[in-house]
PDB file of C-alpha atoms in Angstrom:
ATOM      1  CA  MET B   1     -64.149-186.311  13.519  1.00  0.00           C
ATOM      2  CA  THR B   2     -61.782-189.292  13.485  1.00  0.00           C
ATOM      3  CA  LYS B   3     -58.507-188.833  15.336  1.00  0.00           C
ATOM      4  CA  VAL B   4     -55.772-191.075  13.912  1.00  0.00           C
ATOM      5  CA  PHE B   5     -52.570-191.822  15.844  1.00  0.00           C
ATOM      6  CA  VAL B   6     -49.404-193.318  14.362  1.00  0.00           C
ATOM      7  CA  HIS B   7     -46.444-194.471  16.470  1.00  0.00           C
ATOM      8  CA  GLY B   8     -42.818-195.013  15.555  1.00  0.00           C
ATOM      9  CA  ASN B   9     -39.753-197.076  16.489  1.00  0.00           C
ATOM     10  CA  PRO B  10     -39.420-199.374  18.459  1.00  0.00           C
ATOM     11  CA  GLU B  11     -43.098-199.226  19.415  1.00  0.00           C
ATOM     12  CA  ASN B  12     -46.576-200.639  18.987  1.00  0.00           C
ATOM     13  CA  SER B  13     -49.984-198.975  19.165  1.00  0.00           C
ATOM     14  CA  ARG B  14     -50.306-199.512  22.912  1.00  0.00           C
ATOM     15  CA  LEU B  15     -47.897-196.609  23.239  1.00  0.00           C
ATOM     16  CA  TRP B  16     -50.974-194.363  23.222  1.00  0.00           C
ATOM     17  CA  SER B  17     -52.868-196.054  26.081  1.00  0.00           C
ATOM     18  CA  VAL B  18     -52.266-193.386  28.750  1.00  0.00           C
ATOM     19  CA  LEU B  19     -52.880-190.502  26.343  1.00  0.00           C
ATOM     20  CA  PHE B  20     -56.081-192.137  25.057  1.00  0.00           C
ATOM     21  CA  HIS B  21     -57.312-192.425  28.652  1.00  0.00           C
ATOM     22  CA  GLU B  22     -56.702-188.701  29.183  1.00  0.00           C
ATOM     23  CA  LEU B  23     -58.357-187.773  25.892  1.00  0.00           C
ATOM     24  CA  ARG B  24     -61.468-189.851  26.564  1.00  0.00           C
ATOM     25  CA  ALA B  25     -61.719-188.259  30.008  1.00  0.00           C
ATOM     26  CA  ARG B  26     -61.953-184.930  28.172  1.00  0.00           C
ATOM     27  CA  GLY B  27     -64.709-186.159  25.875  1.00  0.00           C
ATOM     28  CA  ALA B  28     -62.660-187.142  22.812  1.00  0.00           C
ATOM     29  CA  GLN B  29     -64.138-189.931  20.707  1.00  0.00           C
ATOM     30  CA  ASP B  30     -63.277-191.836  17.518  1.00  0.00           C
ATOM     31  CA  LEU B  31     -59.647-192.444  18.485  1.00  0.00           C
ATOM     32  CA  VAL B  32     -57.903-194.788  16.039  1.00  0.00           C
ATOM     33  CA  ALA B  33     -54.375-196.149  16.563  1.00  0.00           C
ATOM     34  CA  LEU B  34     -52.646-197.421  13.418  1.00  0.00           C
ATOM     35  CA  SER B  35     -49.629-199.731  13.540  1.00  0.00           C
ATOM     36  CA  PRO B  36     -47.151-199.413  10.661  1.00  0.00           C
ATOM     37  CA  PRO B  37     -46.097-202.740   9.072  1.00  0.00           C
ATOM     38  CA  GLY B  38     -43.342-204.319  11.141  1.00  0.00           C
ATOM     39  CA  PHE B  39     -44.077-202.127  14.142  1.00  0.00           C
ATOM     40  CA  GLY B  40     -46.837-204.102  15.793  1.00  0.00           C
ATOM     41  CA  ALA B  41     -48.483-205.161  12.526  1.00  0.00           C
ATOM     42  CA  PRO B  42     -47.618-207.838   9.916  1.00  0.00           C
ATOM     43  CA  VAL B  43     -45.469-206.959   6.915  1.00  0.00           C
ATOM     44  CA  ALA B  44     -47.279-207.841   3.688  1.00  0.00           C
ATOM     45  CA  GLU B  45     -45.342-209.559   0.928  1.00  0.00           C
ATOM     46  CA  GLY B  46     -43.776-206.975  -1.353  1.00  0.00           C
ATOM     47  CA  PHE B  47     -44.065-204.114   1.151  1.00  0.00           C
ATOM     48  CA  GLU B  48     -41.101-201.736   1.034  1.00  0.00           C
ATOM     49  CA  ALA B  49     -40.142-200.644   4.544  1.00  0.00           C
ATOM     50  CA  THR B  50     -38.878-197.258   3.381  1.00  0.00           C
ATOM     51  CA  ARG B  51     -39.883-193.691   4.108  1.00  0.00           C
ATOM     52  CA  THR B  52     -41.963-193.498   0.955  1.00  0.00           C
ATOM     53  CA  GLY B  53     -43.332-197.011   1.471  1.00  0.00           C
ATOM     54  CA  TYR B  54     -44.689-196.066   4.886  1.00  0.00           C
ATOM     55  CA  ARG B  55     -45.994-192.771   3.537  1.00  0.00           C
ATOM     56  CA  SER B  56     -47.954-194.661   0.880  1.00  0.00           C
ATOM     57  CA  TRP B  57     -49.209-197.107   3.507  1.00  0.00           C
ATOM     58  CA  LEU B  58     -50.504-194.252   5.672  1.00  0.00           C
ATOM     59  CA  ILE B  59     -52.140-192.510   2.715  1.00  0.00           C
ATOM     60  CA  ASP B  60     -53.956-195.750   1.916  1.00  0.00           C
ATOM     61  CA  GLN B  61     -55.130-196.091   5.522  1.00  0.00           C
ATOM     62  CA  LEU B  62     -56.437-192.517   5.585  1.00  0.00           C
ATOM     63  CA  GLU B  63     -58.228-192.984   2.284  1.00  0.00           C
ATOM     64  CA  GLN B  64     -59.963-196.052   3.709  1.00  0.00           C
ATOM     65  CA  LEU B  65     -61.098-193.909   6.655  1.00  0.00           C
ATOM     66  CA  GLY B  66     -62.560-191.342   4.270  1.00  0.00           C
ATOM     67  CA  GLY B  67     -60.019-188.592   4.880  1.00  0.00           C
ATOM     68  CA  ASN B  68     -60.741-185.347   6.740  1.00  0.00           C
ATOM     69  CA  VAL B  69     -59.017-186.738   9.838  1.00  0.00           C
ATOM     70  CA  ASP B  70     -57.066-185.214  12.697  1.00  0.00           C
ATOM     71  CA  LEU B  71     -53.701-186.982  12.358  1.00  0.00           C
ATOM     72  CA  VAL B  72     -51.227-187.348  15.242  1.00  0.00           C
ATOM     73  CA  GLY B  73     -47.754-188.867  15.020  1.00  0.00           C
ATOM     74  CA  HIS B  74     -44.790-189.653  17.263  1.00  0.00           C
ATOM     75  CA  ASP B  75     -41.186-190.456  16.311  1.00  0.00           C
ATOM     76  CA  TRP B  76     -41.233-192.117  12.866  1.00  0.00           C
ATOM     77  CA  GLY B  77     -45.009-191.893  13.063  1.00  0.00           C
ATOM     78  CA  ALA B  78     -44.512-188.122  13.104  1.00  0.00           C
ATOM     79  CA  LEU B  79     -42.249-188.349  10.057  1.00  0.00           C
ATOM     80  CA  HIS B  80     -44.952-190.383   8.304  1.00  0.00           C
ATOM     81  CA  VAL B  81     -47.380-187.565   9.183  1.00  0.00           C
ATOM     82  CA  TYR B  82     -45.030-185.021   7.596  1.00  0.00           C
ATOM     83  CA  GLY B  83     -44.768-187.250   4.530  1.00  0.00           C
ATOM     84  CA  VAL B  84     -48.549-187.319   4.120  1.00  0.00           C
ATOM     85  CA  LEU B  85     -48.729-183.568   4.719  1.00  0.00           C
ATOM     86  CA  ALA B  86     -46.301-183.027   1.843  1.00  0.00           C
ATOM     87  CA  GLU B  87     -48.049-185.474  -0.492  1.00  0.00           C
ATOM     88  CA  ARG B  88     -51.765-185.494   0.381  1.00  0.00           C
ATOM     89  CA  PRO B  89     -52.746-182.591   2.663  1.00  0.00           C
ATOM     90  CA  ASP B  90     -56.306-182.936   1.334  1.00  0.00           C
ATOM     91  CA  LEU B  91     -56.712-186.033   3.546  1.00  0.00           C
ATOM     92  CA  LEU B  92     -56.193-184.027   6.744  1.00  0.00           C
ATOM     93  CA  ARG B  93     -58.343-181.641   8.715  1.00  0.00           C
ATOM     94  CA  SER B  94     -55.427-181.068  11.104  1.00  0.00           C
ATOM     95  CA  TRP B  95     -52.178-182.651  12.204  1.00  0.00           C
ATOM     96  CA  ALA B  96     -50.012-182.847  15.328  1.00  0.00           C
ATOM     97  CA  ALA B  97     -46.519-184.327  15.584  1.00  0.00           C
ATOM     98  CA  ASP B  98     -43.208-184.204  17.410  1.00  0.00           C
ATOM     99  CA  VAL B  99     -39.535-184.526  16.264  1.00  0.00           C
ATOM    100  CA  ALA B 100     -39.953-181.566  13.900  1.00  0.00           C
ATOM    101  CA  GLY B 101     -36.268-180.703  14.210  1.00  0.00           C
ATOM    102  CA  ILE B 102     -35.379-183.702  12.027  1.00  0.00           C
ATOM    103  CA  LEU B 103     -36.702-181.700   9.052  1.00  0.00           C
ATOM    104  CA  HIS B 104     -34.348-178.776   9.737  1.00  0.00           C
ATOM    105  CA  PRO B 105     -31.463-178.316   7.261  1.00  0.00           C
ATOM    106  CA  ASP B 106     -28.918-178.373  10.098  1.00  0.00           C
ATOM    107  CA  TYR B 107     -30.170-181.618  11.632  1.00  0.00           C
ATOM    108  CA  VAL B 108     -27.716-184.526  11.932  1.00  0.00           C
ATOM    109  CA  TRP B 109     -29.123-187.981  12.645  1.00  0.00           C
ATOM    110  CA  HIS B 110     -28.571-189.183  16.219  1.00  0.00           C
ATOM    111  CA  ASP B 111     -25.957-191.821  17.010  1.00  0.00           C
ATOM    112  CA  HIS B 112     -28.342-194.802  16.980  1.00  0.00           C
ATOM    113  CA  ALA B 113     -29.681-193.809  13.557  1.00  0.00           C
ATOM    114  CA  GLN B 114     -26.191-193.348  12.128  1.00  0.00           C
ATOM    115  CA  ALA B 115     -25.221-196.801  13.364  1.00  0.00           C
ATOM    116  CA  TRP B 116     -28.330-198.376  11.782  1.00  0.00           C
ATOM    117  CA  GLN B 117     -27.575-196.572   8.526  1.00  0.00           C
ATOM    118  CA  THR B 118     -24.068-198.064   8.367  1.00  0.00           C
ATOM    119  CA  PRO B 119     -23.769-201.497   6.675  1.00  0.00           C
ATOM    120  CA  GLY B 120     -22.437-204.130   9.045  1.00  0.00           C
ATOM    121  CA  VAL B 121     -22.490-201.833  12.067  1.00  0.00           C
ATOM    122  CA  GLY B 122     -26.263-201.527  11.729  1.00  0.00           C
ATOM    123  CA  GLU B 123     -26.831-205.277  11.578  1.00  0.00           C
ATOM    124  CA  ASP B 124     -24.759-205.785  14.713  1.00  0.00           C
ATOM    125  CA  ALA B 125     -26.559-202.988  16.560  1.00  0.00           C
ATOM    126  CA  ILE B 126     -29.973-204.334  15.608  1.00  0.00           C
ATOM    127  CA  LYS B 127     -29.050-207.842  16.740  1.00  0.00           C
ATOM    128  CA  GLU B 128     -28.010-206.422  20.095  1.00  0.00           C
ATOM    129  CA  MET B 129     -31.174-204.351  20.546  1.00  0.00           C
ATOM    130  CA  PHE B 130     -33.771-206.690  19.044  1.00  0.00           C
ATOM    131  CA  GLY B 131     -32.236-210.067  19.865  1.00  0.00           C
ATOM    132  CA  ARG B 132     -32.589-210.002  23.637  1.00  0.00           C
ATOM    133  CA  PRO B 133     -35.093-211.915  25.796  1.00  0.00           C
ATOM    134  CA  PRO B 134     -38.240-209.795  26.348  1.00  0.00           C
ATOM    135  CA  ASP B 135     -37.468-209.090  30.016  1.00  0.00           C
ATOM    136  CA  GLU B 136     -34.028-207.721  29.118  1.00  0.00           C
ATOM    137  CA  THR B 137     -35.524-205.635  26.322  1.00  0.00           C
ATOM    138  CA  ALA B 138     -38.113-204.207  28.700  1.00  0.00           C
ATOM    139  CA  ALA B 139     -35.411-203.353  31.231  1.00  0.00           C
ATOM    140  CA  MET B 140     -33.464-201.547  28.502  1.00  0.00           C
ATOM    141  CA  LEU B 141     -36.565-199.496  27.574  1.00  0.00           C
ATOM    142  CA  THR B 142     -37.031-198.327  31.155  1.00  0.00           C
ATOM    143  CA  THR B 143     -33.676-196.542  30.896  1.00  0.00           C
ATOM    144  CA  PHE B 144     -35.444-194.172  28.466  1.00  0.00           C
ATOM    145  CA  ASP B 145     -38.011-193.205  31.136  1.00  0.00           C
ATOM    146  CA  ILE B 146     -40.658-195.576  29.807  1.00  0.00           C
ATOM    147  CA  PRO B 147     -42.671-196.899  32.800  1.00  0.00           C
ATOM    148  CA  SER B 148     -41.945-200.586  33.413  1.00  0.00           C
ATOM    149  CA  GLU B 149     -45.495-201.804  32.749  1.00  0.00           C
ATOM    150  CA  HIS B 150     -45.492-200.073  29.365  1.00  0.00           C
ATOM    151  CA  ALA B 151     -41.920-201.148  28.575  1.00  0.00           C
ATOM    152  CA  THR B 152     -42.999-204.770  28.938  1.00  0.00           C
ATOM    153  CA  VAL B 153     -45.852-204.246  26.457  1.00  0.00           C
ATOM    154  CA  LEU B 154     -43.655-202.453  23.930  1.00  0.00           C
ATOM    155  CA  ALA B 155     -40.901-205.072  24.223  1.00  0.00           C
ATOM    156  CA  SER B 156     -43.329-207.807  23.175  1.00  0.00           C
ATOM    157  CA  ASP B 157     -43.169-206.679  19.529  1.00  0.00           C
ATOM    158  CA  MET B 158     -39.439-205.939  19.324  1.00  0.00           C
ATOM    159  CA  ASP B 159     -38.509-208.930  17.184  1.00  0.00           C
ATOM    160  CA  GLU B 160     -36.335-209.678  14.159  1.00  0.00           C
ATOM    161  CA  VAL B 161     -39.029-208.431  11.766  1.00  0.00           C
ATOM    162  CA  MET B 162     -39.072-205.029  13.445  1.00  0.00           C
ATOM    163  CA  GLY B 163     -35.284-204.981  13.403  1.00  0.00           C
ATOM    164  CA  ARG B 164     -35.191-205.536   9.634  1.00  0.00           C
ATOM    165  CA  CYS B 165     -37.758-202.789   9.121  1.00  0.00           C
ATOM    166  CA  VAL B 166     -35.716-200.416  11.276  1.00  0.00           C
ATOM    167  CA  LEU B 167     -32.643-200.953   9.094  1.00  0.00           C
ATOM    168  CA  SER B 168     -34.575-200.489   5.864  1.00  0.00           C
ATOM    169  CA  LEU B 169     -36.435-197.415   7.089  1.00  0.00           C
ATOM    170  CA  TYR B 170     -33.431-195.559   8.456  1.00  0.00           C
ATOM    171  CA  ARG B 171     -31.307-196.366   5.416  1.00  0.00           C
ATOM    172  CA  SER B 172     -34.007-194.837   3.217  1.00  0.00           C
ATOM    173  CA  ALA B 173     -33.742-191.625   5.222  1.00  0.00           C
ATOM    174  CA  VAL B 174     -30.034-190.807   5.078  1.00  0.00           C
ATOM    175  CA  GLN B 175     -29.610-187.050   4.862  1.00  0.00           C
ATOM    176  CA  PRO B 176     -30.380-184.974   2.879  1.00  0.00           C
ATOM    177  CA  GLU B 177     -33.598-187.034   2.524  1.00  0.00           C
ATOM    178  CA  MET B 178     -35.309-185.489   5.559  1.00  0.00           C
ATOM    179  CA  THR B 179     -34.008-182.011   4.777  1.00  0.00           C
ATOM    180  CA  GLU B 180     -35.548-182.287   1.313  1.00  0.00           C
ATOM    181  CA  LEU B 181     -38.864-183.290   2.887  1.00  0.00           C
ATOM    182  CA  GLY B 182     -38.694-180.186   5.069  1.00  0.00           C
ATOM    183  CA  ARG B 183     -38.066-178.005   2.033  1.00  0.00           C
ATOM    184  CA  ARG B 184     -40.999-179.532   0.209  1.00  0.00           C
ATOM    185  CA  LEU B 185     -43.282-178.943   3.179  1.00  0.00           C
ATOM    186  CA  ALA B 186     -42.373-175.264   3.121  1.00  0.00           C
ATOM    187  CA  THR B 187     -44.073-174.912  -0.266  1.00  0.00           C
ATOM    188  CA  THR B 188     -47.071-177.238   0.096  1.00  0.00           C
ATOM    189  CA  GLU B 189     -50.648-176.511   1.129  1.00  0.00           C
ATOM    190  CA  LYS B 190     -50.932-175.772   4.841  1.00  0.00           C
ATOM    191  CA  ARG B 191     -53.251-177.491   7.306  1.00  0.00           C
ATOM    192  CA  PRO B 192     -53.758-176.524  10.979  1.00  0.00           C
ATOM    193  CA  GLY B 193     -50.784-178.026  12.787  1.00  0.00           C
ATOM    194  CA  LEU B 194     -49.405-178.525  16.275  1.00  0.00           C
ATOM    195  CA  VAL B 195     -45.756-179.333  17.017  1.00  0.00           C
ATOM    196  CA  PHE B 196     -44.909-181.001  20.323  1.00  0.00           C
ATOM    197  CA  ILE B 197     -41.484-179.979  21.634  1.00  0.00           C
ATOM    198  CA  ALA B 198     -40.333-182.259  24.455  1.00  0.00           C
ATOM    199  CA  THR B 199     -37.466-180.200  25.798  1.00  0.00           C
ATOM    200  CA  GLU B 200     -35.390-183.202  26.950  1.00  0.00           C
ATOM    201  CA  ASP B 201     -35.789-185.266  23.779  1.00  0.00           C
ATOM    202  CA  PRO B 202     -32.257-186.185  22.630  1.00  0.00           C
ATOM    203  CA  PHE B 203     -33.297-187.430  19.189  1.00  0.00           C
ATOM    204  CA  THR B 204     -34.888-184.427  17.482  1.00  0.00           C
ATOM    205  CA  GLY B 205     -32.280-181.678  17.350  1.00  0.00           C
ATOM    206  CA  THR B 206     -32.479-178.441  19.326  1.00  0.00           C
ATOM    207  CA  ASP B 207     -35.626-176.692  20.469  1.00  0.00           C
ATOM    208  CA  ALA B 208     -34.683-173.862  18.115  1.00  0.00           C
ATOM    209  CA  MET B 209     -34.693-176.284  15.156  1.00  0.00           C
ATOM    210  CA  CYS B 210     -38.145-177.541  16.133  1.00  0.00           C
ATOM    211  CA  GLU B 211     -39.442-173.990  16.546  1.00  0.00           C
ATOM    212  CA  SER B 212     -38.055-172.990  13.150  1.00  0.00           C
ATOM    213  CA  VAL B 213     -39.764-175.909  11.407  1.00  0.00           C
ATOM    214  CA  ALA B 214     -43.042-175.214  13.230  1.00  0.00           C
ATOM    215  CA  ASP B 215     -42.875-171.608  12.056  1.00  0.00           C
ATOM    216  CA  THR B 216     -42.255-172.713   8.466  1.00  0.00           C
ATOM    217  CA  LEU B 217     -45.287-175.016   8.640  1.00  0.00           C
ATOM    218  CA  GLY B 218     -47.475-172.357  10.249  1.00  0.00           C
ATOM    219  CA  ALA B 219     -48.007-174.660  13.246  1.00  0.00           C
ATOM    220  CA  SER B 220     -48.718-173.923  16.889  1.00  0.00           C
ATOM    221  CA  ILE B 221     -46.301-175.214  19.528  1.00  0.00           C
ATOM    222  CA  CYS B 222     -46.872-177.219  22.696  1.00  0.00           C
ATOM    223  CA  ARG B 223     -43.753-177.194  24.843  1.00  0.00           C
ATOM    224  CA  LEU B 224     -43.479-180.174  27.170  1.00  0.00           C
ATOM    225  CA  GLU B 225     -40.960-178.868  29.675  1.00  0.00           C
ATOM    226  CA  GLY B 226     -38.616-181.393  31.221  1.00  0.00           C
ATOM    227  CA  LEU B 227     -40.036-184.322  29.243  1.00  0.00           C
ATOM    228  CA  GLY B 228     -38.149-186.654  26.954  1.00  0.00           C
ATOM    229  CA  HIS B 229     -38.870-188.605  23.799  1.00  0.00           C
ATOM    230  CA  TRP B 230     -41.652-190.706  25.341  1.00  0.00           C
ATOM    231  CA  TRP B 231     -43.636-187.739  26.656  1.00  0.00           C
ATOM    232  CA  MET B 232     -46.999-189.477  26.118  1.00  0.00           C
ATOM    233  CA  PHE B 233     -46.665-191.258  29.453  1.00  0.00           C
ATOM    234  CA  SER B 234     -45.853-188.721  32.170  1.00  0.00           C
ATOM    235  CA  GLY B 235     -46.915-185.839  29.924  1.00  0.00           C
ATOM    236  CA  ALA B 236     -50.238-187.343  28.837  1.00  0.00           C
ATOM    237  CA  ALA B 237     -52.449-184.818  30.659  1.00  0.00           C
ATOM    238  CA  ALA B 238     -50.657-181.783  29.219  1.00  0.00           C
ATOM    239  CA  ALA B 239     -50.599-183.324  25.730  1.00  0.00           C
ATOM    240  CA  ALA B 240     -54.306-184.151  25.934  1.00  0.00           C
ATOM    241  CA  ASP B 241     -55.144-180.563  26.896  1.00  0.00           C
ATOM    242  CA  ALA B 242     -53.091-179.283  23.957  1.00  0.00           C
ATOM    243  CA  LEU B 243     -54.699-181.696  21.487  1.00  0.00           C
ATOM    244  CA  ILE B 244     -58.250-180.884  22.596  1.00  0.00           C
ATOM    245  CA  ALA B 245     -57.551-177.155  22.204  1.00  0.00           C
ATOM    246  CA  HIS B 246     -55.884-177.753  18.836  1.00  0.00           C
ATOM    247  CA  TRP B 247     -58.836-179.751  17.511  1.00  0.00           C
ATOM    248  CA  GLU B 248     -61.267-177.108  18.718  1.00  0.00           C
ATOM    249  CA  ARG B 249     -59.298-174.429  16.852  1.00  0.00           C
ATOM    250  CA  SER B 250     -59.295-176.595  13.727  1.00  0.00           C
ATOM    251  CA  ALA B 251     -63.069-177.044  13.673  1.00  0.00           C
ATOM    252  CA  PRO B 252     -64.838-175.344  10.738  1.00  0.00           C
TER     253      PRO B 252
END
């Protein structure tokens, strides 16, 4: 069964390298990492870097893979997973994702997102974050507990194209857009799900919000105690154990 992984912002597919190592050590095969346009992959002419544009992109990718996949997402990759789950659950055997609290009706976008969503302020913030030399960008990423060797790799794709996509994507997701997605998910066909809750993640609302959304989706929970937003580095072993168990439970 193909396992498809989708990353978010400001990342590229090499985000998954440590987790993939742990999964392969446990016997997992057919691991596929997809890069959304602008986030480690080219942006095709006419592509709309919006929530629905990325959802359609991911649906197309899953159709090309034949569907019936185990889909895993992080950050905006997780939100793309939720978008597919609401629109085309028939393409999934199972799903796993973090940042579930963003779908909660009480969620308020974090400060960075609110800045990016504000005309003028967002352009200035993006220039500051995505206009630095790569070594400075990598140093900035390490302040978020991303190991330096991985920060350097991620920084290599943080360019003006990614910055423009960030602005477009976040501005397409001003609330109540994500709340409405959460409401739609509550009434759509369920698939076996797993919600990662990194207890020190500052971007996804409270643990209680994440737990509430997981309950609404009928999903299991993997709590990653003491880990932050980029849990797939230091938390790779625990996440791999949880994914293997989740996929085994999802088998027919």
